[in-house]
Coordinates of N, CA and C in Angstrom, one line a residue:
M1 N 23.7 0.2 3.0 CA 21.7 0.3 2.5 C 21.4 0.4 4.2
R2 N 20.0 0.6 3.7 CA 19.4 1.2 4.8 C 18.5 0.1 5.6
L3 N 18.5 -0.8 4.0 CA 17.7 -2.1 4.5 C 18.1 -3.2 5.1
S4 N 19.6 -3.5 4.4 CA 20.6 -4.2 4.8 C 20.0 -5.3 5.9
D5 N 19.0 -6.8 4.5 CA 19.2 -7.9 5.2 C 18.0 -8.3 6.7
K6 N 17.1 -6.6 5.8 CA 15.7 -6.8 6.3 C 14.7 -7.4 5.3
V7 N 14.3 -8.2 6.0 CA 12.9 -9.4 5.3 C 11.3 -8.4 5.6
V8 N 11.4 -8.0 4.6 CA 9.9 -7.2 3.3 C 8.5 -7.5 3.6
L9 N 7.2 -7.5 4.0 CA 6.5 -8.0 3.1 C 5.7 -6.8 3.1
L10 N 5.0 -7.0 1.6 CA 4.6 -5.7 0.9 C 3.5 -6.5 -0.1
T11 N 2.5 -5.1 -0.1 CA 1.2 -6.2 -0.3 C 1.0 -5.0 -1.7
G12 N 0.6 -5.4 -2.6 CA -0.2 -5.0 -4.2 C 1.5 -4.6 -4.4
A13 N 2.0 -5.6 -4.7 CA 4.0 -5.7 -5.4 C 3.3 -6.0 -7.0
S14 N 2.6 -6.3 -7.4 CA 3.2 -6.6 -9.1 C 3.0 -5.5 -9.9
R15 N 2.2 -4.6 -9.2 CA 2.6 -3.2 -10.6 C 2.8 -2.1 -9.6
G16 N 2.7 -1.0 -10.5 CA 3.0 0.5 -9.5 C 3.4 0.7 -9.0
M17 N 3.2 1.7 -7.9 CA 3.6 1.9 -6.9 C 4.5 0.8 -5.8
G18 N 3.6 -0.3 -6.0 CA 4.1 -1.8 -4.8 C 4.9 -2.4 -5.8
R19 N 5.4 -3.0 -7.1 CA 6.4 -2.8 -7.5 C 7.7 -1.7 -7.7
A20 N 7.1 -0.4 -7.6 CA 8.4 0.6 -6.9 C 9.4 0.2 -6.0
I21 N 8.3 0.6 -4.9 CA 8.6 -0.1 -3.5 C 10.0 -1.0 -3.6
A22 N 8.8 -2.9 -4.0 CA 9.6 -3.7 -3.7 C 11.1 -3.6 -4.7
L23 N 11.0 -3.1 -5.4 CA 12.5 -2.5 -6.1 C 13.3 -2.0 -4.8
G24 N 13.3 -0.8 -4.7 CA 13.8 0.3 -3.4 C 14.8 -0.5 -2.7
C25 N 13.3 -1.3 -2.0 CA 13.8 -2.1 -0.9 C 14.6 -3.0 -0.8
A26 N 14.4 -3.5 -2.2 CA 15.7 -5.0 -3.2 C 17.0 -3.6 -3.1
R27 N 16.8 -2.4 -4.1 CA 18.2 -1.9 -3.8 C 19.2 -1.4 -2.4
E28 N 18.1 -1.6 -1.6 CA 19.0 -0.5 0.0 C 18.9 -1.9 0.3
G29 N 18.9 -3.3 0.3 CA 19.8 -4.4 0.5 C 18.2 -5.4 1.1
A30 N 17.6 -5.2 1.2 CA 15.8 -6.4 1.7 C 15.7 -7.1 0.9
D31 N 15.6 -7.8 1.6 CA 14.5 -9.9 0.7 C 13.2 -9.4 1.1
L32 N 12.4 -9.5 -0.1 CA 11.2 -9.2 -0.3 C 10.6 -10.1 -0.1
A33 N 9.5 -10.3 0.8 CA 7.6 -11.3 0.2 C 6.9 -10.5 -0.6
L34 N 6.4 -10.9 -1.5 CA 6.0 -10.4 -2.6 C 3.7 -11.0 -2.7
V35 N 3.0 -9.8 -2.4 CA 2.0 -10.2 -2.1 C 0.1 -9.4 -3.8
A36 N -0.2 -10.3 -3.8 CA -1.0 -9.8 -4.3 C -1.5 -11.4 -5.6
R37 N -2.9 -10.7 -6.3 CA -3.4 -11.5 -6.7 C -3.3 -12.4 -7.9
N38 N -2.3 -10.7 -8.4 CA -1.6 -11.7 -10.3 C -0.4 -13.0 -10.5
Q39 N -0.4 -14.4 -10.0 CA 1.1 -14.9 -9.7 C 1.9 -14.5 -10.6
T40 N 1.5 -14.5 -12.0 CA 2.1 -14.0 -13.0 C 3.4 -12.8 -12.8
L41 N 2.4 -11.8 -12.7 CA 2.8 -10.2 -12.7 C 3.8 -10.8 -11.2
L42 N 3.3 -11.3 -10.4 CA 4.1 -10.8 -9.0 C 5.9 -12.1 -9.6
E43 N 5.3 -12.8 -10.3 CA 7.2 -14.0 -10.9 C 8.2 -12.8 -11.7
Q44 N 7.0 -11.8 -12.1 CA 7.7 -10.7 -12.9 C 8.6 -9.8 -12.2
V45 N 8.4 -9.3 -11.0 CA 9.1 -8.3 -10.0 C 9.3 -9.9 -8.9
A46 N 9.3 -10.3 -8.9 CA 10.1 -11.3 -8.1 C 11.7 -11.4 -9.3
G47 N 12.3 -11.8 -10.7 CA 12.3 -11.7 -11.3 C 13.9 -10.3 -11.7
E48 N 12.8 -9.3 -10.9 CA 13.5 -8.1 -11.1 C 14.7 -7.8 -9.6
I49 N 13.5 -8.4 -9.0 CA 14.7 -7.9 -7.3 C 16.0 -9.5 -7.4
R50 N 15.5 -9.9 -8.1 CA 16.8 -11.5 -7.6 C 18.1 -10.9 -8.9
A51 N 17.8 -10.6 -9.9 CA 18.7 -9.2 -10.7 C 19.5 -8.7 -9.7
L52 N 18.7 -8.2 -9.4 CA 19.7 -7.2 -8.0 C 20.4 -7.9 -7.1
G53 N 19.9 -8.6 -7.0 CA 21.6 -9.9 -6.2 C 20.3 -10.4 -4.3
R54 N 19.3 -9.8 -4.6 CA 18.6 -10.6 -3.3 C 17.7 -11.3 -3.8
R55 N 16.5 -11.4 -2.5 CA 16.1 -13.0 -2.7 C 14.1 -12.1 -2.7
A56 N 13.6 -13.1 -3.3 CA 12.2 -13.0 -3.3 C 11.5 -14.2 -2.8
A57 N 10.3 -14.0 -3.0 CA 9.6 -15.0 -2.7 C 7.8 -14.9 -3.1
V58 N 7.2 -15.2 -3.8 CA 5.9 -14.0 -4.4 C 4.6 -15.6 -3.2
F59 N 3.3 -14.8 -3.1 CA 2.7 -15.5 -2.3 C 1.8 -14.8 -2.7
P60 N 0.8 -15.8 -3.5 CA -0.4 -14.7 -4.6 C -1.4 -14.5 -3.6
G61 N -2.9 -14.4 -3.6 CA -4.5 -14.3 -2.8 C -4.8 -13.2 -2.4
D62 N -6.2 -13.4 -1.9 CA -7.0 -11.8 -1.6 C -6.2 -11.7 -0.9
V63 N -5.7 -9.8 -0.1 CA -5.7 -10.2 0.8 C -6.7 -9.7 1.4
S64 N -7.8 -9.5 1.5 CA -9.4 -9.2 1.9 C -10.1 -10.2 2.8
D65 N -9.3 -11.2 2.8 CA -9.7 -13.0 2.9 C -8.9 -12.8 4.8
P66 N -9.2 -13.0 5.2 CA -8.5 -12.9 6.3 C -7.8 -15.1 7.4
A67 N -8.0 -15.9 6.2 CA -7.8 -16.7 6.5 C -6.3 -16.7 5.6
R68 N -6.6 -16.2 4.1 CA -5.8 -16.5 3.5 C -4.4 -15.5 4.0
V69 N -4.8 -14.3 4.7 CA -3.7 -13.4 5.2 C -3.0 -14.3 6.1
K70 N -3.9 -15.0 7.2 CA -3.0 -16.1 8.1 C -1.7 -17.1 7.4
E71 N -2.6 -17.2 6.6 CA -2.3 -18.2 5.6 C -0.8 -17.9 5.6
I72 N -0.4 -16.4 4.7 CA 0.3 -16.2 3.9 C 1.0 -15.6 4.6
V73 N 0.8 -15.3 6.2 CA 1.7 -14.6 7.1 C 3.2 -15.8 7.1
K74 N 2.2 -16.9 7.7 CA 2.8 -17.6 8.2 C 4.1 -19.0 6.9
E75 N 2.8 -18.7 5.7 CA 3.9 -18.8 4.5 C 5.3 -17.9 4.5
V76 N 5.2 -17.1 4.5 CA 6.4 -15.8 4.4 C 7.3 -16.7 6.1
R77 N 6.9 -16.8 6.9 CA 7.9 -16.2 7.8 C 8.8 -18.3 7.6
A78 N 8.2 -19.0 6.6 CA 8.7 -20.4 6.9 C 9.9 -19.9 5.9
E79 N 9.1 -19.3 4.8 CA 10.3 -19.0 3.9 C 11.9 -18.5 4.5
F80 N 11.2 -16.9 5.4 CA 12.2 -16.2 5.4 C 13.0 -15.8 6.6
G81 N 12.4 -16.3 7.7 CA 12.4 -16.9 9.0 C 11.1 -16.1 10.1
R82 N 11.1 -14.9 9.0 CA 10.8 -13.4 10.3 C 10.1 -12.4 9.4
I83 N 9.2 -11.0 9.8 CA 9.3 -10.0 9.1 C 9.5 -8.7 9.8
D84 N 10.6 -8.3 9.5 CA 10.1 -6.6 10.0 C 9.9 -5.9 9.4
I85 N 9.4 -5.3 8.1 CA 9.0 -4.5 7.8 C 7.5 -5.1 7.2
L86 N 6.9 -4.5 7.3 CA 5.4 -4.5 6.6 C 4.5 -3.8 6.2
V87 N 4.5 -3.5 4.4 CA 4.2 -2.8 3.6 C 2.5 -3.4 3.4
N88 N 1.5 -2.2 4.0 CA 0.4 -3.1 3.1 C 0.1 -2.2 2.0
N89 N 0.6 -2.1 0.7 CA 0.2 -1.2 -0.4 C -1.3 -2.0 -1.1
A90 N -1.5 -2.4 -1.6 CA -2.6 -2.9 -2.1 C -3.6 -2.2 -1.6
G91 N -4.2 -2.0 -2.3 CA -5.7 -1.1 -2.9 C -6.4 -0.7 -4.1
V92 N -7.8 -0.5 -4.3 CA -9.0 -0.3 -5.7 C -9.8 1.5 -5.2
L93 N -10.0 1.4 -6.5 CA -11.1 2.0 -6.5 C -12.1 1.9 -6.8
D94 N -13.4 2.7 -6.8 CA -15.0 2.8 -6.5 C -14.6 3.6 -8.1
N95 N -16.5 3.5 -8.1 CA -16.7 4.6 -9.6 C -18.4 4.2 -8.9
E96 N -18.9 4.3 -7.9 CA -20.2 4.4 -7.7 C -21.2 5.6 -7.3
P97 N -22.1 5.7 -7.6 CA -22.5 7.4 -6.9 C -23.4 6.4 -5.8
I98 N -23.4 7.2 -4.4 CA -23.8 6.9 -3.6 C -25.5 6.9 -3.4
A99 N -26.0 7.3 -4.6 CA -27.3 6.6 -4.9 C -27.7 5.1 -5.2
G100 N -27.9 4.8 -4.6 CA -27.7 3.0 -5.5 C -26.3 2.8 -5.5
H101 N -25.6 3.0 -3.9 CA -24.4 2.4 -4.4 C -24.5 0.8 -3.8
R102 N -23.3 -0.3 -4.9 CA -23.6 -1.1 -4.6 C -22.8 -2.0 -2.9
D103 N -23.8 -3.2 -2.4 CA -22.8 -3.6 -1.6 C -21.8 -3.7 -1.1
E104 N -21.5 -5.0 -2.8 CA -20.7 -5.8 -3.5 C -19.5 -5.0 -2.7
V105 N -19.6 -3.8 -4.2 CA -18.7 -2.6 -4.3 C -18.0 -2.4 -2.8
W106 N -18.4 -1.7 -2.2 CA -18.5 -0.4 -0.5 C -17.5 -2.3 -0.1
N107 N -17.9 -2.9 0.0 CA -17.2 -4.1 1.1 C -16.3 -4.6 0.0
R108 N -16.1 -4.9 -1.3 CA -14.7 -4.8 -1.9 C -14.0 -4.1 -1.6
V109 N -14.5 -2.4 -1.8 CA -13.5 -1.7 -1.6 C -12.7 -1.8 0.0
M110 N -13.6 -1.9 0.9 CA -12.8 -1.6 2.0 C -12.2 -3.1 2.8
G111 N -12.6 -4.2 1.9 CA -12.6 -5.0 2.3 C -10.3 -5.3 2.1
I112 N -10.4 -4.6 0.6 CA -8.7 -4.4 0.2 C -8.0 -3.2 0.9
N113 N -8.7 -1.9 0.7 CA -8.3 -0.9 1.5 C -8.1 -0.5 2.8
L114 N -9.2 -1.2 4.1 CA -9.1 -1.1 4.9 C -9.4 -2.4 6.5
F115 N -9.6 -3.6 4.9 CA -9.5 -4.4 6.0 C -8.2 -5.2 6.3
A116 N -7.4 -5.6 5.1 CA -6.4 -6.0 4.4 C -5.3 -5.6 5.4
P117 N -4.7 -4.3 5.7 CA -3.9 -3.6 6.4 C -4.5 -3.7 7.5
F118 N -5.7 -3.9 8.2 CA -5.4 -4.7 9.5 C -5.2 -5.8 9.9
Y119 N -6.0 -7.0 8.8 CA -5.6 -8.3 9.2 C -3.9 -8.3 8.9
F120 N -2.7 -7.7 8.1 CA -2.0 -7.9 8.0 C -1.0 -7.5 9.3
V121 N -1.3 -6.6 10.3 CA -0.9 -5.2 10.8 C -1.8 -6.6 12.3
R122 N -2.5 -7.2 12.5 CA -2.7 -8.0 13.2 C -2.1 -9.8 13.5
E123 N -1.4 -10.2 11.8 CA -1.2 -11.2 11.8 C 0.6 -11.1 12.0
V124 N 1.2 -9.7 11.9 CA 2.8 -9.5 12.0 C 3.6 -8.6 13.8
I125 N 2.2 -8.1 14.0 CA 3.5 -7.5 15.2 C 3.4 -7.8 16.6
G126 N 2.5 -8.6 16.7 CA 2.8 -10.2 18.1 C 4.5 -10.5 17.6
E127 N 4.7 -11.0 16.6 CA 6.3 -11.3 16.4 C 7.2 -9.4 16.7
M128 N 5.8 -8.7 16.0 CA 7.3 -7.3 16.0 C 7.4 -7.1 17.4
M129 N 6.6 -7.2 18.2 CA 6.3 -6.8 19.6 C 7.1 -8.0 20.3
E130 N 7.0 -9.7 20.1 CA 8.8 -10.6 20.7 C 10.0 -9.8 21.2
R131 N 10.4 -8.8 19.4 CA 11.7 -8.6 19.0 C 11.8 -7.4 19.4
R132 N 11.0 -6.1 19.7 CA 10.9 -5.2 20.1 C 11.3 -4.7 19.1
S133 N 11.0 -4.9 18.0 CA 11.8 -3.9 16.6 C 10.3 -4.7 15.5
G134 N 9.8 -2.8 14.9 CA 9.6 -3.9 13.8 C 9.1 -2.1 12.8
R135 N 8.9 -2.0 11.8 CA 8.8 -1.3 10.8 C 7.2 -2.0 10.0
I136 N 5.8 -0.3 9.8 CA 4.8 -1.0 9.3 C 4.8 0.4 8.7
L137 N 4.2 0.5 7.2 CA 3.9 1.1 6.3 C 2.1 1.0 6.2
I138 N 1.6 1.7 5.9 CA 0.0 1.4 5.0 C 0.0 2.9 4.5
M139 N -0.1 2.7 2.7 CA -0.5 3.5 1.9 C -2.3 4.2 2.3
A140 N -2.0 4.7 2.4 CA -3.8 6.1 2.3 C -3.6 6.5 1.5
S141 N -4.3 8.2 1.2 CA -4.4 9.3 0.5 C -4.9 10.4 0.7
T142 N -4.1 11.0 -0.5 CA -4.6 13.1 0.4 C -6.2 12.5 0.1
S143 N -7.3 11.9 -0.5 CA -7.9 11.7 -0.4 C -9.1 11.2 0.5
A144 N -8.1 10.9 2.1 CA -8.6 11.2 3.2 C -8.4 12.6 3.8
K145 N -7.7 13.6 3.6 CA -7.6 13.9 4.1 C -8.6 15.7 3.1
I146 N -8.8 15.4 1.7 CA -9.2 16.6 0.8 C -10.5 15.4 -0.2
P147 N -11.6 15.3 0.2 CA -12.5 14.8 -1.1 C -11.7 14.4 -2.3
I148 N -12.0 13.7 -2.8 CA -11.3 14.0 -4.4 C -12.3 14.1 -5.4
G149 N -14.2 14.0 -5.3 CA -14.4 14.4 -6.3 C -15.8 13.3 -6.2
P150 N -17.1 13.6 -6.8 CA -18.7 11.9 -6.7 C -17.8 11.3 -7.0
N151 N -18.4 10.2 -6.9 CA -18.7 9.0 -6.7 C -17.5 8.0 -6.4
R152 N -17.1 8.5 -5.6 CA -15.6 7.7 -4.7 C -15.8 7.7 -2.9
A153 N -17.3 7.2 -2.4 CA -17.5 7.2 -0.8 C -16.8 6.2 0.0
A154 N -16.6 5.4 -1.0 CA -16.5 3.8 -0.3 C -14.5 3.8 -0.7
Y155 N -14.4 4.7 -1.3 CA -12.5 4.7 -1.4 C -12.7 6.1 0.0
V156 N -12.9 7.0 0.1 CA -12.4 7.9 0.7 C -12.9 7.7 2.3
A157 N -13.9 7.1 2.3 CA -14.2 6.6 3.7 C -13.2 5.0 4.0
S158 N -12.6 4.6 3.4 CA -11.7 3.1 3.4 C -10.3 4.2 3.5
K159 N -10.2 5.2 3.2 CA -8.8 6.1 3.1 C -8.8 6.4 5.0
H160 N -10.3 7.1 5.1 CA -10.2 8.2 6.1 C -10.0 6.9 7.3
G161 N -10.4 5.4 7.8 CA -10.8 4.2 8.3 C -8.7 4.1 8.7
V162 N -7.9 4.1 7.4 CA -6.9 4.1 7.3 C -5.7 4.8 8.0
L163 N -6.6 6.3 7.9 CA -6.0 6.8 9.6 C -5.7 6.2 10.4
G164 N -6.9 5.9 11.2 CA -7.6 6.0 12.2 C -6.7 4.1 12.2
L165 N -6.5 3.7 11.4 CA -5.8 2.5 12.1 C -4.3 3.1 11.9
I166 N -3.9 3.7 11.4 CA -2.6 4.1 11.6 C -2.1 4.1 13.0
R167 N -3.0 5.3 13.4 CA -3.3 6.4 14.3 C -2.8 5.6 15.7
E168 N -4.0 4.7 15.4 CA -3.9 3.3 17.3 C -3.0 2.5 17.4
V169 N -2.6 1.9 16.1 CA -1.4 0.9 16.0 C -0.5 1.5 16.6
A170 N -0.2 2.6 16.5 CA 1.1 3.4 15.8 C 1.5 3.8 17.7
L171 N 0.0 3.7 18.5 CA -0.5 4.1 20.2 C 0.3 3.0 20.8
E172 N -0.7 1.5 20.3 CA 0.2 1.0 20.9 C 1.3 0.2 20.4
A173 N 2.1 -0.2 19.2 CA 3.5 -0.7 18.9 C 4.3 0.6 20.0
A174 N 4.7 1.7 20.1 CA 5.3 2.6 20.6 C 6.4 1.7 21.5
P175 N 5.4 1.3 22.5 CA 6.8 0.8 23.9 C 7.1 -0.4 23.3
F176 N 7.5 -0.6 22.4 CA 7.6 -2.1 21.3 C 8.6 -1.5 20.5
N177 N 9.0 -0.6 19.9 CA 10.3 -0.1 19.2 C 9.5 0.3 18.5
I178 N 8.2 0.2 17.4 CA 7.6 -0.1 16.3 C 7.2 0.8 15.9
T179 N 7.2 1.3 14.8 CA 7.0 2.4 14.3 C 5.7 1.9 13.4
V180 N 4.7 3.1 13.1 CA 3.3 2.4 12.1 C 3.1 3.6 11.5
N181 N 3.9 4.4 10.5 CA 3.0 5.6 9.9 C 2.7 4.9 8.2
G182 N 2.3 6.5 7.1 CA 1.3 6.3 6.7 C 1.2 6.8 5.4
I183 N 1.7 7.3 4.5 CA 2.1 7.6 3.1 C 0.8 8.4 2.2
C184 N 0.2 9.3 2.6 CA -0.8 9.7 1.4 C -0.2 10.9 0.1
P185 N -0.8 9.5 -1.0 CA 0.1 9.9 -2.7 C -1.2 10.7 -3.3
G186 N -0.9 11.9 -3.7 CA -1.8 12.5 -4.4 C -2.6 11.2 -6.1
A187 N -2.7 12.1 -6.6 CA -2.7 11.5 -8.0 C -1.1 10.8 -9.0
V188 N -1.0 9.6 -8.8 CA -0.6 8.7 -9.1 C -0.6 8.2 -10.5
L189 N 0.4 7.8 -11.7 CA -0.2 7.5 -13.1 C 0.3 6.1 -12.0
T190 N -0.9 5.1 -12.3 CA -0.9 3.8 -12.0 C -2.0 3.4 -13.1
D191 N -1.4 2.2 -13.4 CA -3.1 1.9 -13.8 C -3.9 1.6 -13.5
M192 N -4.2 1.8 -12.4 CA -5.3 2.0 -11.1 C -6.5 3.4 -12.0
V193 N -5.2 3.9 -11.7 CA -5.5 5.6 -12.2 C -6.0 6.0 -13.3
R194 N -5.1 4.7 -13.8 CA -6.0 4.4 -15.6 C -7.3 4.2 -15.9
D195 N -7.2 3.1 -15.2 CA -8.5 2.9 -14.9 C -10.0 3.3 -14.5
S196 N -9.6 4.5 -13.4 CA -10.0 5.4 -12.9 C -10.6 7.0 -13.6
I197 N -9.9 6.9 -14.8 CA -9.8 8.1 -16.0 C -10.9 6.8 -17.1
R198 N -10.4 6.3 -17.5 CA -11.4 5.4 -18.9 C -12.7 5.5 -17.8
L199 N -12.9 5.0 -17.0 CA -14.1 4.5 -16.5 C -15.0 6.2 -16.3
M200 N -14.6 7.2 -15.5 CA -15.4 8.3 -15.3 C -16.0 8.8 -16.9
A201 N -14.6 8.6 -17.6 CA -15.2 9.3 -18.9 C -16.6 8.8 -19.4
R202 N -16.3 7.2 -19.7 CA -17.6 6.5 -19.7 C -19.1 7.1 -19.5
D203 N -18.6 7.3 -17.5 CA -19.7 7.2 -17.2 C -20.6 9.1 -17.3
L204 N -19.0 9.6 -17.8 CA -20.0 11.4 -17.5 C -20.2 11.9 -18.8
G205 N -19.2 11.0 -20.2 CA -19.6 11.3 -21.2 C -18.6 12.2 -21.6
K206 N -17.5 12.2 -21.1 CA -16.5 13.2 -21.0 C -15.3 12.7 -22.0
S207 N -14.3 13.5 -22.2 CA -13.0 11.7 -23.3 C -11.7 12.6 -21.8
E208 N -11.2 11.1 -22.9 CA -10.4 10.9 -21.5 C -9.0 11.5 -21.0
E209 N -8.4 12.6 -22.4 CA -8.3 13.7 -21.6 C -8.7 14.3 -20.8
E210 N -10.0 15.0 -21.2 CA -10.4 15.7 -20.4 C -10.2 15.1 -18.5
M211 N -10.7 14.4 -18.6 CA -10.2 13.1 -17.1 C -9.1 13.1 -16.4
E212 N -8.3 13.3 -17.2 CA -6.6 13.1 -16.9 C -6.2 14.5 -16.6
R213 N -7.0 15.1 -17.4 CA -6.4 16.3 -16.1 C -7.5 17.2 -15.3
V214 N -8.6 16.7 -15.5 CA -8.4 16.7 -13.6 C -7.9 15.6 -12.7
W215 N -7.2 14.3 -13.4 CA -7.1 14.5 -12.1 C -5.2 14.9 -11.6
R216 N -4.5 15.8 -12.7 CA -3.3 16.4 -13.0 C -4.3 17.3 -11.8
D217 N -4.9 18.4 -12.2 CA -5.1 19.4 -11.4 C -5.4 19.1 -9.9
R218 N -5.5 17.8 -9.6 CA -5.8 17.3 -7.8 C -4.9 17.8 -7.2
N219 N -3.5 17.1 -8.3 CA -2.2 18.3 -7.7 C -1.7 18.9 -7.6
P220 N -1.2 20.0 -6.6 CA -0.4 21.1 -6.3 C 0.5 21.2 -7.4
Q221 N 1.0 20.9 -8.7 CA 1.9 20.5 -9.5 C 1.1 21.0 -10.6
K222 N -0.4 19.7 -11.0 CA -0.9 20.1 -11.6 C -0.2 18.9 -12.9
R223 N 0.1 17.9 -12.0 CA 1.0 16.9 -12.5 C 0.6 15.2 -12.3
L224 N 0.6 14.7 -13.5 CA 0.4 13.0 -12.6 C 2.0 12.5 -12.1
L225 N 1.7 12.1 -10.9 CA 3.0 11.6 -10.1 C 3.7 10.0 -11.0
E226 N 4.5 10.6 -11.1 CA 5.3 8.7 -11.4 C 4.9 7.7 -9.9
P227 N 4.6 6.5 -10.1 CA 5.2 5.8 -8.5 C 6.2 5.7 -8.0
E228 N 7.6 5.5 -8.8 CA 9.1 5.9 -8.5 C 8.9 6.9 -7.9
E229 N 8.4 8.7 -7.8 CA 8.5 9.0 -6.8 C 8.0 9.0 -5.2
V230 N 7.1 8.2 -4.9 CA 6.6 7.9 -3.5 C 7.7 7.0 -2.9
V231 N 8.8 6.3 -3.9 CA 10.1 5.1 -3.3 C 10.8 6.3 -1.7
P232 N 11.0 7.7 -2.4 CA 12.2 7.9 -1.7 C 11.0 7.9 0.2
Q233 N 10.3 8.4 0.4 CA 9.6 8.9 1.6 C 9.5 7.4 2.2
A234 N 8.9 6.2 1.1 CA 8.3 4.7 1.9 C 10.2 4.2 2.3
L235 N 10.8 4.2 1.5 CA 12.1 4.1 2.3 C 12.1 4.8 3.6
L236 N 12.6 6.0 3.7 CA 12.3 6.6 5.5 C 11.8 6.5 5.5
L237 N 10.6 6.0 5.7 CA 10.0 5.3 6.6 C 10.0 3.9 7.3
I238 N 10.2 3.3 6.7 CA 10.6 2.0 7.1 C 12.6 1.8 7.8
S239 N 12.9 2.8 7.4 CA 14.2 2.1 7.8 C 14.0 2.8 9.8
D240 N 16.0 2.2 9.6 CA 16.2 3.1 11.3 C 16.2 4.6 10.9
E241 N 16.8 5.4 10.2 CA 16.7 6.7 10.3 C 15.6 7.4 10.5
A242 N 13.9 6.9 10.1 CA 13.0 6.9 10.8 C 12.3 7.0 12.3
A243 N 13.3 6.1 13.5 CA 13.0 5.5 14.1 C 11.7 6.2 15.7
G244 N 12.4 7.8 15.4 CA 11.6 8.6 15.8 C 10.7 9.5 15.7
I245 N 9.9 8.3 13.8 CA 8.6 8.8 13.4 C 7.2 8.0 14.5
T246 N 6.4 8.4 14.2 CA 5.1 7.6 14.1 C 3.8 8.1 14.5
G247 N 3.0 7.0 14.0 CA 1.4 7.9 14.1 C 1.4 9.2 12.5
Q248 N 2.2 9.1 12.2 CA 1.9 10.5 11.2 C 1.9 9.7 9.9
T249 N 1.2 10.5 8.7 CA 0.9 10.4 7.5 C 1.8 11.5 6.2
V250 N 2.2 10.7 5.7 CA 3.3 12.6 4.6 C 2.4 12.3 3.6
N251 N 2.3 12.9 3.0 CA 1.9 13.8 1.9 C 2.5 13.8 0.4
I252 N 1.9 12.9 -0.6 CA 2.8 13.0 -1.3 C 2.3 12.6 -2.9
N253 N 2.3 14.7 -3.7 CA 1.7 15.1 -4.2 C 2.0 16.5 -5.1

């Protein structure tokens, strides 16, 4: 198994791509530290992981709060002894026109999509450098390369920032045998995308079917991907097989 006895700290682990990646890691032999806001959903994922014969522990909290991030990392180390792999998956969308864009929406999106990965990287990378080993994966988005449409200023800006973070941290971490990479999913059928479809339909006076078609058409295959389709690339990038890949972002669309 590619991740035998590795400890993976995974944010946004309660549903969607995070849940799919968590289960994929467990099937490859990893133990999971699961982070998200919703403890009930986290416990459900943890139960699925334990059913696969691997350890799992939940650490609920706000990933945009640097003090809570510091606590979470400390708690994970106390539970598992170390962190071999960090997967930053937590993310949110906005639906705000730039004219009159609210500060609280901008700050929330930046806090979860960009600041949170920075906070977690900052807390775990020292340990990885000391061990001269580690894997870091951050979820970006194809919107960091091609804008996805109106009313997404905060989201698109945050994902552009993620690309810069990946490249810079990869450069600093490379001498310590640590790789830092990203995945840029296109339109994936998650609860977040379903919520966005509903909001777009409401705001534009369109049907949800029309808005779903807009999302499908953003992908070259003209379909919404399933969260499980992101898992194989994620597992590759956090495995020893990808030791020679760093500072890269891979589109899955």
